[in-house]
Amino acid sequence: MSLSFFSLVTGLYVLHFSIALILVNKEVPQTRGMLYPRESETREVRSLDGIWNFVRSDQANPTQGVRDEWYAKELSKSRPTIPMPVPASYNDITTDNLRDHVGTVWYDRKFFVPRSWSKDQRIWLRFGSVHYEAYVWINGQKVVKHEMGHLPFEAEVTDLLSYGAENRITVMCDNALIQTTVPQGRITEVPNDGGMTIVQSYTFDFFNYAGIHRSVHLYTTPRTFIEEVEVTTNLSKDATVGEVFYSVSVNGSAANEADNVLQIQANLYDKEGILVANATSDQKLGGKLQVNPVKPWWPYLMHSEPGYLYQLEIKLLATNDELLDVYRLKVGIRTLSWNSQQFLINGKPVYFRGFGRHEDSDIRGKGLDNALMVRDFNLLKWIGANAYRTSHYPYSEESMQFADEHGIMIIDECPSVDTENFSQELLGKHKSSLEQLIHRDRNHPSVVMWSIANEPRTGSVSADSYFELVANFTRSLDKTRPITAAIAVSNTQDKAGRSLDIISFNRYNAWYSNAGRLDMITQNVIDEAIAWNKRYNKPIIMSEYGADTLEGLHMQPAYVWSEEFQTEVFSRHFKAFDELRKKGWFIGEFVWNFADFKTAQSYTRVGGNKKGVFTRARQPKAAAHLLRKRYFALGRDLDQCSFPEDLFTYIADLIS
């Protein structure tokens, strides 16, 4: 059983003290495959999304389903089931106390596999994300176990399916968080009115939604198929010529036959579908495509045609030119560089203006919702943002693709939040989360930076060596992007910044410190940013600032929780940012948060965290209109973009 089961059943927990630890840089498992499922001439994709059957385990007996082999038959034969949508968090679907359930839950559903799929094909089962630990069975046979929320996993099920017949998939999901999971948490047994109950606690400030959060797919590949595609790009100094470097890995028997020399035919098409470059690889299954003239990938508002994408077509050919497999993906051609003063894209300095965000909405929790995703990107562009951080976990692959298409830059963050009590086991899982994240997102042009943690306890004794190992591991996987972390401790306490490329800090002046004191914001922000830069001589980003705001609450003069107060807090920060921008090394401002979101119950939270400039229903508060003027003013000043026609409301003709 997993450690989380052991913790739940026995109640024995390991206490990790904040003392110096000797951490060993051990290897972590390497992800294989995981290409986003796309149909082609050689591949079919089927969705298993819909209404599944659902059972919760008894909190005091989370392993009962495994012992009693619930996976061996329909769940309804073991327990009464309820309908549950997939993808979605299960917490807010019902009207009982499922919201705060701790431990395991079970899903199952039936599906048909066509007889045609049995002919010379391989079948794969892929989950976009299950939070947190998942066990999967097909027709009663165990297929795969995966331990990491917010990231995809897959397994081949070719030999487990009944073709031309009905099949059954069963999933057990465990949401328990302990001190060696990523993210961390604690489980305790406490008395209640009826005896004892299991309580999950955690220090991070967002709700621990759980379930099958993203889409489930079955897809086919040929027997020998394109397993991985890795893409990097480059631009000439004058940005007129682009280069696309591609590397392909192949899986299958034909790849191992001595008399069969496989080749890759790579074709690159522009947005109009015109072939602009092509090449045939050697036996190394990699090569370079040159585009002249090139249309670089630019962030939103930095160019008149942001988010320009080419389509890369990869064809796998056998010795006799037999077509074995075809896979296509979008490619943005751009360069990234950074130094002690700047971050540059395509040789041009970038000033980040954006948000921390959450995948969070009413009813569906963290479940994938395409309508909500499209609405969010419309609002990002309406407000003039050019970036966001995936606080505090990887977001859906669909949202990454949307960011590529719309030119929204992403600081891509792994699920390590409030990291503390450093240990060897935690280090291994932390590194594994980054390996899976980078493997998934390495080809996205929108991803411009890796964030290795949010608000870790970097003042602790062991933080120095721990984050040096994490940062160096991240660089070993990808040297083309800088590394950051959102730091909450003071610059005098921090021990991780020396291992980062860019320093990001979170601070809530006039809210968590000096609450209500609008006159204690501007200079504090300036002084702290200068102190960070003086210590590390690296570019600085303020990655979080803000204030909780109850929509519709108006108070004059401004008072905490009012819309006027949030507006004033933003304005005082803007003054600091403009002063800091003159120094050259201050490169970005990120509001916390894009939209209101659900948290654990607390007397400091009225239905959740209300720091959004948009409500949870994605409607603007007063501060959103102020921020919109700010972001477009920066866009015009720095990137020469034009103002939207509706940015300023007509008041009066003051010209006489």
XYZ file of C-alpha atoms in Angstrom:
656
model
C 0.000 0.000 0.000
C 1.031 3.617 -0.443
C 2.461 5.595 2.430
C -0.734 7.657 2.548
C -2.741 4.477 3.238
C -0.293 3.471 5.929
C -0.610 6.884 7.552
C -4.374 6.748 7.498
C -4.627 3.264 8.917
C -1.955 3.294 11.591
C -1.817 6.966 12.475
C 1.990 6.763 12.654
C 3.627 9.863 11.245
C 7.238 10.780 10.744
C 8.319 14.045 12.350
C 10.897 15.894 10.242
C 12.929 18.422 12.231
C 14.391 21.551 10.660
C 17.998 20.494 11.058
C 20.766 20.215 8.532
C 20.284 17.138 6.373
C 22.704 15.341 4.095
C 20.722 15.076 0.855
C 21.822 12.681 -1.866
C 21.224 13.596 -5.494
C 19.520 10.351 -6.529
C 18.094 9.623 -9.949
C 14.334 9.907 -10.507
C 12.249 7.910 -13.011
C 12.211 9.396 -16.498
C 8.908 9.913 -18.285
C 8.438 8.257 -21.665
C 5.880 9.060 -24.338
C 2.960 11.202 -23.155
C 2.422 13.069 -26.434
C -0.920 14.852 -26.324
C -3.484 12.527 -27.978
C -4.177 13.743 -31.523
C -5.813 11.968 -34.414
C -3.959 11.491 -37.683
C -3.885 9.129 -40.652
C -2.448 6.467 -38.340
C -4.088 7.292 -34.984
C -7.574 7.351 -33.491
C -8.639 9.057 -30.272
C -11.722 8.347 -28.172
C -12.868 10.227 -25.106
C -14.029 8.437 -21.962
C -15.341 11.669 -20.442
C -18.906 11.678 -19.183
C -20.849 10.394 -16.210
C -19.033 7.714 -14.249
C -20.163 5.675 -11.226
C -18.715 6.828 -7.912
C -18.181 5.399 -4.429
C -16.463 6.938 -1.441
C -14.532 4.702 0.926
C -15.024 4.837 4.663
C -12.476 7.352 5.966
C -11.515 4.978 8.774
C -11.090 2.072 6.339
C -9.581 3.465 3.111
C -8.039 0.190 1.924
C -11.227 -1.875 2.150
C -11.891 -1.596 -1.588
C -8.494 -3.043 -2.423
C -8.780 -5.861 0.108
C -12.290 -6.712 -1.070
C -11.282 -6.355 -4.732
C -13.928 -3.832 -5.764
C -12.061 -3.523 -9.063
C -12.881 -7.156 -9.957
C -16.520 -6.337 -10.726
C -18.804 -3.358 -11.194
C -18.653 -0.979 -8.224
C -22.419 -1.173 -7.886
C -22.003 -4.838 -6.894
C -19.957 -3.783 -3.852
C -21.498 -0.483 -2.757
C -24.326 1.850 -3.806
C -22.964 4.246 -6.428
C -23.788 7.826 -7.359
C -23.277 9.518 -10.737
C -20.117 11.631 -10.981
C -19.006 13.806 -13.912
C -15.543 13.346 -15.418
C -13.629 15.585 -15.670
C -14.476 17.451 -12.453
C -13.529 17.647 -8.811
C -15.943 15.506 -6.835
C -16.029 17.777 -3.763
C -18.767 20.261 -4.699
C -20.999 17.994 -6.793
C -23.160 16.488 -4.050
C -25.103 18.094 -1.201
C -23.591 16.050 1.637
C -20.163 16.173 3.310
C -18.246 14.707 0.376
C -16.501 18.091 0.125
C -14.199 17.354 3.070
C -13.738 13.629 2.489
C -10.217 12.413 3.260
C -8.796 9.267 1.684
C -9.852 7.079 -1.206
C -12.750 7.242 -3.628
C -13.603 4.945 -6.526
C -14.844 5.511 -10.089
C -15.887 3.099 -12.811
C -17.633 3.061 -16.181
C -18.150 0.756 -19.147
C -17.098 1.407 -22.728
C -16.922 -0.423 -26.042
C -13.823 -0.996 -28.128
C -14.452 -1.530 -31.868
C -13.336 -4.762 -33.505
C -11.294 -2.749 -36.007
C -8.906 -1.694 -33.231
C -7.657 -5.278 -32.828
C -5.855 -5.196 -36.168
C -2.146 -4.459 -35.911
C -2.530 -1.541 -33.495
C -1.551 -0.653 -29.955
C -4.072 0.894 -27.571
C -3.195 3.401 -24.862
C -5.170 4.701 -21.898
C -4.287 8.275 -20.906
C -5.378 10.453 -17.982
C -4.834 14.202 -18.163
C -4.746 14.403 -14.356
C -6.009 12.644 -11.256
C -5.524 14.274 -7.889
C -3.644 12.900 -6.074
C -2.639 9.238 -6.176
C -4.347 7.021 -8.730
C -4.693 3.270 -9.275
C -6.268 2.081 -12.524
C -7.710 -1.302 -13.556
C -9.098 -2.502 -16.903
C -11.486 -5.451 -16.713
C -10.180 -6.209 -13.229
C -6.505 -6.185 -14.258
C -4.218 -3.550 -12.740
C -2.868 -1.193 -15.394
C -0.990 1.650 -13.760
C -0.336 3.552 -10.554
C 0.553 7.244 -10.607
C 1.435 9.560 -7.743
C 1.354 13.220 -8.717
C -1.655 15.449 -9.153
C -2.058 17.891 -12.057
C 0.136 15.857 -14.440
C -0.754 13.243 -17.084
C -0.010 9.534 -17.090
C -0.720 6.679 -19.471
C -0.310 2.957 -19.995
C -0.649 0.501 -22.829
C -3.816 -1.624 -22.547
C -3.677 -3.484 -25.866
C -3.703 -6.955 -24.294
C -6.258 -6.154 -21.588
C -9.165 -5.088 -23.805
C -12.024 -7.097 -25.239
C -12.427 -6.040 -28.885
C -15.891 -5.712 -30.337
C -17.215 -6.010 -26.789
C -17.858 -4.088 -23.592
C -15.016 -3.233 -21.209
C -14.807 -1.729 -17.737
C -12.394 0.816 -16.307
C -11.994 1.281 -12.546
C -10.055 4.064 -10.836
C -9.193 4.506 -7.185
C -8.138 8.019 -6.197
C -6.485 8.992 -2.898
C -6.399 12.686 -1.937
C -4.359 12.252 1.262
C -1.439 14.657 1.663
C 1.384 14.018 4.112
C 4.866 15.450 4.697
C 6.456 13.509 1.833
C 3.856 14.207 -0.847
C 3.996 17.123 -3.300
C 2.275 19.261 -2.115
C 2.616 18.510 1.571
C -0.028 18.159 4.263
C -0.806 16.426 7.532
C -3.443 13.912 8.589
C -4.673 13.725 12.159
C -7.379 11.883 14.035
C -9.459 14.203 16.226
C -12.583 13.751 18.369
C -15.965 14.887 17.120
C -19.521 14.669 18.448
C -19.815 11.065 17.271
C -16.398 9.736 18.206
C -13.303 10.324 16.098
C -12.737 11.680 12.613
C -9.868 11.959 10.152
C -8.848 15.551 9.341
C -6.638 16.670 6.468
C -4.723 19.895 7.088
C -2.352 21.853 4.879
C -0.727 25.257 4.943
C -1.391 26.300 1.345
C -4.250 28.726 0.788
C -6.401 26.955 -1.780
C -8.876 24.113 -1.474
C -7.558 20.571 -1.858
C -9.933 19.598 -4.653
C -9.692 15.976 -5.746
C -10.911 13.546 -8.374
C -10.401 12.883 -12.077
C -9.688 16.494 -12.980
C -8.914 16.235 -16.683
C -9.989 14.214 -19.680
C -9.552 10.462 -20.048
C -8.708 9.159 -23.522
C -8.184 5.912 -25.332
C -5.997 6.295 -28.382
C -4.374 4.028 -30.929
C -0.900 3.956 -32.400
C 0.681 1.663 -34.965
C 2.839 -1.184 -33.657
C 5.903 0.956 -34.278
C 5.124 4.578 -33.553
C 6.416 8.054 -32.751
C 6.772 8.008 -28.976
C 8.354 11.398 -28.301
C 9.036 14.645 -30.131
C 11.297 17.313 -28.642
C 11.515 20.702 -30.324
C 13.830 23.678 -29.789
C 14.040 26.822 -31.910
C 16.434 29.620 -32.779
C 16.381 32.958 -34.621
C 19.023 34.825 -36.526
C 20.206 38.094 -34.950
C 17.957 40.129 -37.238
C 15.025 37.723 -36.550
C 14.494 37.060 -40.267
C 15.599 33.409 -40.328
C 14.226 30.758 -37.995
C 15.495 27.313 -37.143
C 13.482 24.397 -35.752
C 15.493 21.551 -34.250
C 13.571 18.322 -33.751
C 14.422 15.043 -32.079
C 12.176 11.987 -32.329
C 12.049 8.772 -30.298
C 10.399 5.659 -31.674
C 8.808 2.726 -29.872
C 8.097 -0.656 -31.454
C 9.547 -3.799 -32.948
C 10.458 -2.216 -36.291
C 12.820 0.140 -34.466
C 14.882 -2.854 -33.332
C 15.136 -4.721 -36.633
C 18.687 -4.575 -38.022
C 17.577 -4.556 -41.672
C 14.962 -1.839 -41.168
C 16.354 1.716 -41.244
C 13.729 4.131 -39.975
C 13.595 7.718 -41.168
C 11.722 10.863 -40.214
C 10.152 13.098 -42.832
C 9.589 16.493 -41.173
C 7.355 19.090 -42.830
C 6.703 22.574 -41.482
C 3.583 24.487 -42.531
C 2.639 28.097 -41.829
C -0.793 29.271 -40.634
C -2.118 29.230 -44.187
C -1.092 25.588 -44.597
C 1.778 26.394 -46.979
C 4.859 24.186 -46.726
C 7.762 26.436 -45.691
C 10.439 23.869 -44.824
C 11.027 20.134 -44.963
C 13.791 17.633 -44.292
C 14.427 13.908 -44.076
C 16.390 12.793 -41.062
C 19.259 10.385 -40.849
C 19.164 7.327 -38.586
C 19.409 9.583 -35.527
C 15.775 10.558 -36.150
C 16.433 14.238 -35.699
C 17.292 17.260 -37.730
C 16.851 20.956 -38.469
C 14.326 22.940 -40.473
C 15.150 26.456 -41.671
C 12.438 29.063 -42.279
C 13.264 32.149 -44.340
C 11.588 34.534 -43.899
C 10.283 33.552 -40.456
C 7.389 34.847 -38.386
C 8.581 34.676 -34.766
C 6.373 33.831 -31.805
C 5.747 37.047 -29.893
C 3.859 37.695 -26.650
C 0.524 39.485 -26.664
C 0.808 43.256 -27.307
C 4.536 42.990 -28.180
C 3.709 42.467 -31.864
C 0.808 42.989 -34.230
C 0.584 39.221 -34.795
C 1.270 37.578 -31.411
C 1.325 33.844 -30.827
C 2.242 32.897 -34.405
C 2.410 29.114 -34.706
C 3.642 26.779 -37.396
C 2.507 23.165 -37.695
C 5.209 20.519 -37.569
C 4.271 17.273 -39.288
C 6.377 14.252 -38.320
C 6.154 11.183 -40.553
C 7.831 7.933 -39.531
C 8.951 5.927 -42.564
C 10.283 2.396 -42.916
C 13.143 1.371 -45.233
C 10.818 0.920 -48.209
C 9.233 4.358 -47.561
C 6.253 2.672 -45.943
C 4.390 5.178 -43.784
C 4.360 3.842 -40.228
C 3.062 6.795 -38.194
C 2.136 10.486 -38.378
C 2.052 13.017 -35.556
C 1.496 16.784 -35.727
C 2.115 19.539 -33.222
C 2.199 23.347 -33.180
C 5.568 25.099 -33.010
C 6.379 28.691 -32.103
C 9.795 29.938 -33.225
C 11.407 32.201 -30.647
C 14.508 32.684 -28.506
C 14.863 33.355 -24.788
C 17.844 34.907 -23.032
C 18.544 36.493 -19.679
C 21.297 38.166 -17.715
C 21.697 40.022 -14.406
C 19.487 42.877 -15.629
C 16.958 41.621 -18.163
C 14.843 38.839 -19.595
C 14.610 38.968 -23.382
C 12.450 37.275 -25.983
C 13.706 37.372 -29.570
C 16.351 39.799 -28.338
C 13.802 42.303 -26.980
C 13.502 43.049 -23.235
C 10.287 41.810 -21.629
C 8.345 43.470 -18.836
C 5.906 40.954 -17.371
C 2.438 42.206 -16.464
C 0.031 39.558 -15.358
C -1.423 37.414 -12.622
C -1.157 34.529 -10.312
C -4.125 32.309 -11.106
C -5.937 29.152 -10.065
C -7.805 26.441 -11.895
C -10.935 26.951 -9.833
C -14.637 27.532 -10.465
C -18.038 26.897 -8.992
C -19.261 23.277 -8.846
C -16.520 21.727 -11.001
C -13.659 22.840 -8.743
C -10.412 22.183 -10.596
C -12.039 20.107 -13.314
C -11.269 20.982 -16.935
C -13.892 23.328 -18.397
C -13.297 24.550 -21.940
C -15.920 27.295 -21.712
C -14.284 28.680 -18.576
C -10.820 28.438 -20.142
C -11.878 30.442 -23.192
C -13.560 33.035 -20.964
C -10.388 33.398 -18.882
C -8.217 34.005 -21.925
C -10.691 36.558 -23.221
C -10.402 38.380 -19.896
C -6.598 38.155 -19.899
C -6.506 39.835 -23.298
C -9.232 42.350 -22.358
C -7.197 43.490 -19.376
C -3.935 43.687 -21.311
C -1.986 40.981 -19.454
C 0.889 39.305 -21.252
C 1.680 36.556 -18.719
C 0.574 34.451 -15.770
C 2.088 31.986 -13.353
C 0.515 28.527 -13.031
C 0.202 28.980 -9.299
C 0.633 26.519 -7.676
C 0.631 23.458 -9.909
C 0.671 22.606 -13.624
C -2.463 23.696 -15.491
C -4.250 21.672 -18.160
C -2.544 20.871 -21.437
C -5.447 22.523 -23.223
C -4.740 25.812 -21.447
C -1.061 25.560 -22.388
C -2.048 25.157 -26.036
C -4.373 28.146 -25.745
C -1.565 30.251 -24.278
C 0.626 29.288 -27.245
C -2.058 30.430 -29.667
C -2.748 33.751 -27.926
C 0.794 34.781 -27.064
C 0.375 34.629 -23.292
C 3.680 33.909 -21.546
C 3.651 31.347 -18.752
C 5.805 30.913 -15.680
C 5.234 27.181 -15.314
C 5.140 26.059 -11.674
C 5.423 22.565 -10.265
C 3.069 21.428 -7.435
C 5.559 22.191 -4.661
C 3.867 24.783 -2.454
C 4.867 25.811 1.092
C 7.669 23.245 0.928
C 9.088 22.470 4.376
C 10.543 19.648 6.467
C 13.037 18.796 3.741
C 13.865 15.108 3.406
C 15.379 12.704 0.910
C 11.983 11.239 0.040
C 10.450 14.681 -0.476
C 13.390 15.703 -2.668
C 12.836 12.704 -4.920
C 9.162 13.482 -5.404
C 9.838 17.198 -5.878
C 12.330 16.395 -8.638
C 9.913 13.884 -10.157
C 7.184 16.539 -10.332
C 9.547 18.826 -12.230
C 10.689 16.033 -14.548
C 7.083 15.220 -15.453
C 6.211 18.909 -15.870
C 9.160 19.692 -18.129
C 8.622 16.539 -20.170
C 4.993 17.579 -20.730
C 5.519 21.290 -21.440
C 8.994 21.568 -23.003
C 7.641 22.168 -26.524
C 5.323 25.063 -25.618
C 6.626 28.457 -26.793
C 4.413 30.146 -24.189
C 6.440 28.556 -21.369
C 9.237 31.027 -20.723
C 10.291 30.142 -17.177
C 10.182 27.245 -14.709
C 9.080 27.926 -11.136
C 10.403 25.234 -8.808
C 8.287 26.178 -5.756
C 5.837 28.642 -4.263
C 6.594 30.171 -0.857
C 8.961 27.406 0.261
C 10.485 27.718 3.722
C 13.756 28.943 2.288
C 14.911 30.340 5.607
C 15.338 26.820 6.983
C 18.795 25.392 7.583
C 18.539 22.739 4.859
C 16.962 25.013 2.225
C 20.335 25.944 0.738
C 21.390 22.436 -0.301
C 17.830 21.275 -1.007
C 17.023 23.989 -3.560
C 20.485 23.856 -5.084
C 19.808 20.200 -5.923
C 16.307 20.999 -7.237
C 17.518 23.931 -9.358
C 20.482 22.047 -10.823
C 18.248 19.086 -11.627
C 15.836 21.414 -13.436
C 18.687 22.897 -15.481
C 19.828 19.404 -16.422
C 16.429 18.869 -18.043
C 16.157 22.229 -19.800
C 18.862 24.863 -20.189
C 16.791 27.034 -22.538
C 14.606 28.634 -19.850
C 15.462 30.450 -16.606
C 14.495 29.154 -13.171
C 12.633 31.044 -10.475
C 10.627 30.411 -7.304
C 8.069 32.615 -5.567
C 9.751 33.443 -2.262
C 7.872 34.668 0.813
C 10.644 34.922 3.425
C 12.696 38.109 3.723
C 15.799 38.604 1.619
C 17.958 38.415 4.746
C 16.590 34.970 5.654
C 16.447 33.393 2.197
C 18.890 30.618 1.311
C 17.545 29.596 -2.117
C 17.937 32.714 -4.261
C 21.560 32.012 -5.130
C 20.413 28.905 -7.043
C 17.821 30.791 -9.109
C 18.167 32.772 -12.337
C 15.380 35.244 -11.566
C 14.183 36.292 -8.109
C 10.419 36.408 -7.544
C 9.018 37.568 -4.225
C 5.515 37.631 -2.710
C 4.533 40.387 -0.295
C 1.207 41.739 0.990
C 1.852 45.244 2.233
C -1.237 46.842 3.839
C -2.885 43.435 4.085
C -0.974 40.723 5.966
C 1.487 43.333 7.199
C 0.380 46.798 8.323
C -3.239 45.977 7.482
C -5.141 48.987 6.190
C -2.080 51.270 6.014
C -2.070 52.504 2.440
C 0.751 54.870 3.384
C 3.057 51.915 4.073
C 3.122 50.322 0.611
C 5.130 52.220 -1.994
C 8.401 52.709 -0.171
C 8.304 49.226 1.366
C 7.996 47.658 -2.093
C 10.824 49.787 -3.478
C 13.117 49.051 -0.533
C 12.507 45.303 -0.612
C 13.000 44.948 -4.361
C 16.263 46.900 -4.122
C 17.409 44.676 -1.251
C 16.713 41.493 -3.245
C 18.636 42.836 -6.229
C 21.514 44.060 -4.107
C 21.910 40.644 -2.505
C 21.699 38.476 -5.623
C 22.362 40.828 -8.587
C 19.583 39.178 -10.601
C 16.372 40.377 -12.281
C 13.508 40.890 -9.833
C 9.767 40.183 -10.201
C 7.075 40.954 -7.650
C 5.159 37.731 -8.124
C 2.290 38.405 -5.696
C 0.606 41.452 -4.166
C -3.029 42.279 -3.486
C -5.899 42.573 -1.025
C -9.119 40.659 -0.374
C -12.139 42.482 -1.780
C -15.820 41.731 -1.354
C -17.580 42.583 -4.594
C -20.074 45.395 -4.141
C -18.644 46.608 -0.828
C -17.930 50.332 -1.166
C -16.450 52.522 1.567
C -15.074 56.041 1.342
C -12.480 56.660 2.625
C -11.068 53.306 1.563
C -11.338 50.508 4.147
C -10.102 46.914 4.094
C -12.243 44.504 2.056
C -13.829 47.356 0.054
C -13.423 47.787 -3.686
C -11.950 51.213 -3.039
C -9.258 49.696 -0.845
C -8.200 47.140 -3.472
C -7.998 49.931 -6.033
C -5.849 52.056 -3.731
C -3.566 49.108 -2.920
C -2.956 48.597 -6.639
C -2.324 52.295 -7.239
C 0.308 52.502 -4.464
C 2.070 49.447 -5.936
C 2.015 50.998 -9.417
C 3.970 53.973 -8.083
C 6.609 51.634 -6.684
C 6.809 49.586 -9.871
C 7.334 52.647 -12.050
C 10.158 53.819 -9.811
C 11.725 50.356 -9.895
C 11.424 50.030 -13.672
C 13.830 52.951 -14.046
C 16.557 50.814 -12.468
C 16.527 48.311 -15.345
C 16.523 45.080 -13.332
C 12.876 45.111 -12.196
C 11.119 43.053 -14.878
C 7.576 42.242 -13.821
C 4.455 42.692 -11.704
C 1.916 39.946 -10.998
C -1.359 40.607 -9.189
C -2.660 38.039 -6.763
C -5.172 36.963 -7.973
C -6.869 36.730 -11.343
C -10.188 35.545 -9.867
C -11.614 34.660 -6.462
C -11.121 31.015 -5.507
C -12.134 28.419 -2.921
C -10.016 27.732 0.170
C -10.346 25.571 3.251
C -12.843 26.939 5.758
C -11.423 29.767 7.867
C -12.710 32.801 9.720
C -10.304 34.868 7.590
C -11.979 33.662 4.387
C -15.532 34.610 3.393
C -16.363 31.693 1.102
C -12.761 31.581 -0.086
C -9.944 33.908 -1.073
C -11.359 37.162 -2.472
C -8.189 38.749 -3.837
C -9.330 38.308 -7.421
C -9.775 41.301 -9.692
C -12.528 39.146 -11.169
C -15.153 37.320 -9.144
C -15.279 33.552 -9.162
C -17.990 33.950 -11.820
C -15.442 35.908 -13.914
C -17.002 39.370 -13.610
C -14.765 42.421 -13.037
C -14.417 44.263 -9.763
C -13.572 47.973 -9.807
C -9.834 47.266 -9.636
C -9.994 45.332 -12.911
C -10.763 48.538 -14.819
C -7.857 50.345 -13.140
C -5.522 47.435 -13.878
C -6.656 47.382 -17.492
C -5.637 51.008 -17.927
C -2.303 50.225 -16.258
C -1.469 47.201 -18.398
C -2.383 48.852 -21.705
C -0.471 52.005 -20.718
C 2.585 49.808 -20.117
C 1.973 48.073 -23.430
C 1.902 51.357 -25.303
C 4.937 52.714 -23.470
C 7.112 49.595 -23.743
C 5.823 47.773 -26.814
C 4.080 50.519 -28.809
C 0.727 48.743 -28.835
C -2.436 50.776 -29.404
C -5.172 51.459 -26.848
C -8.531 49.669 -27.151
C -11.262 52.095 -28.198
C -13.239 51.475 -25.001
C -10.330 51.867 -22.575
C -11.404 55.366 -21.504
C -15.002 56.407 -20.987
C -15.994 59.713 -22.544
C -16.620 62.374 -19.907
C -16.591 65.813 -21.525
C -15.054 67.803 -24.320
C -12.543 69.893 -22.400
C -11.000 71.507 -25.476
C -12.366 75.007 -26.032
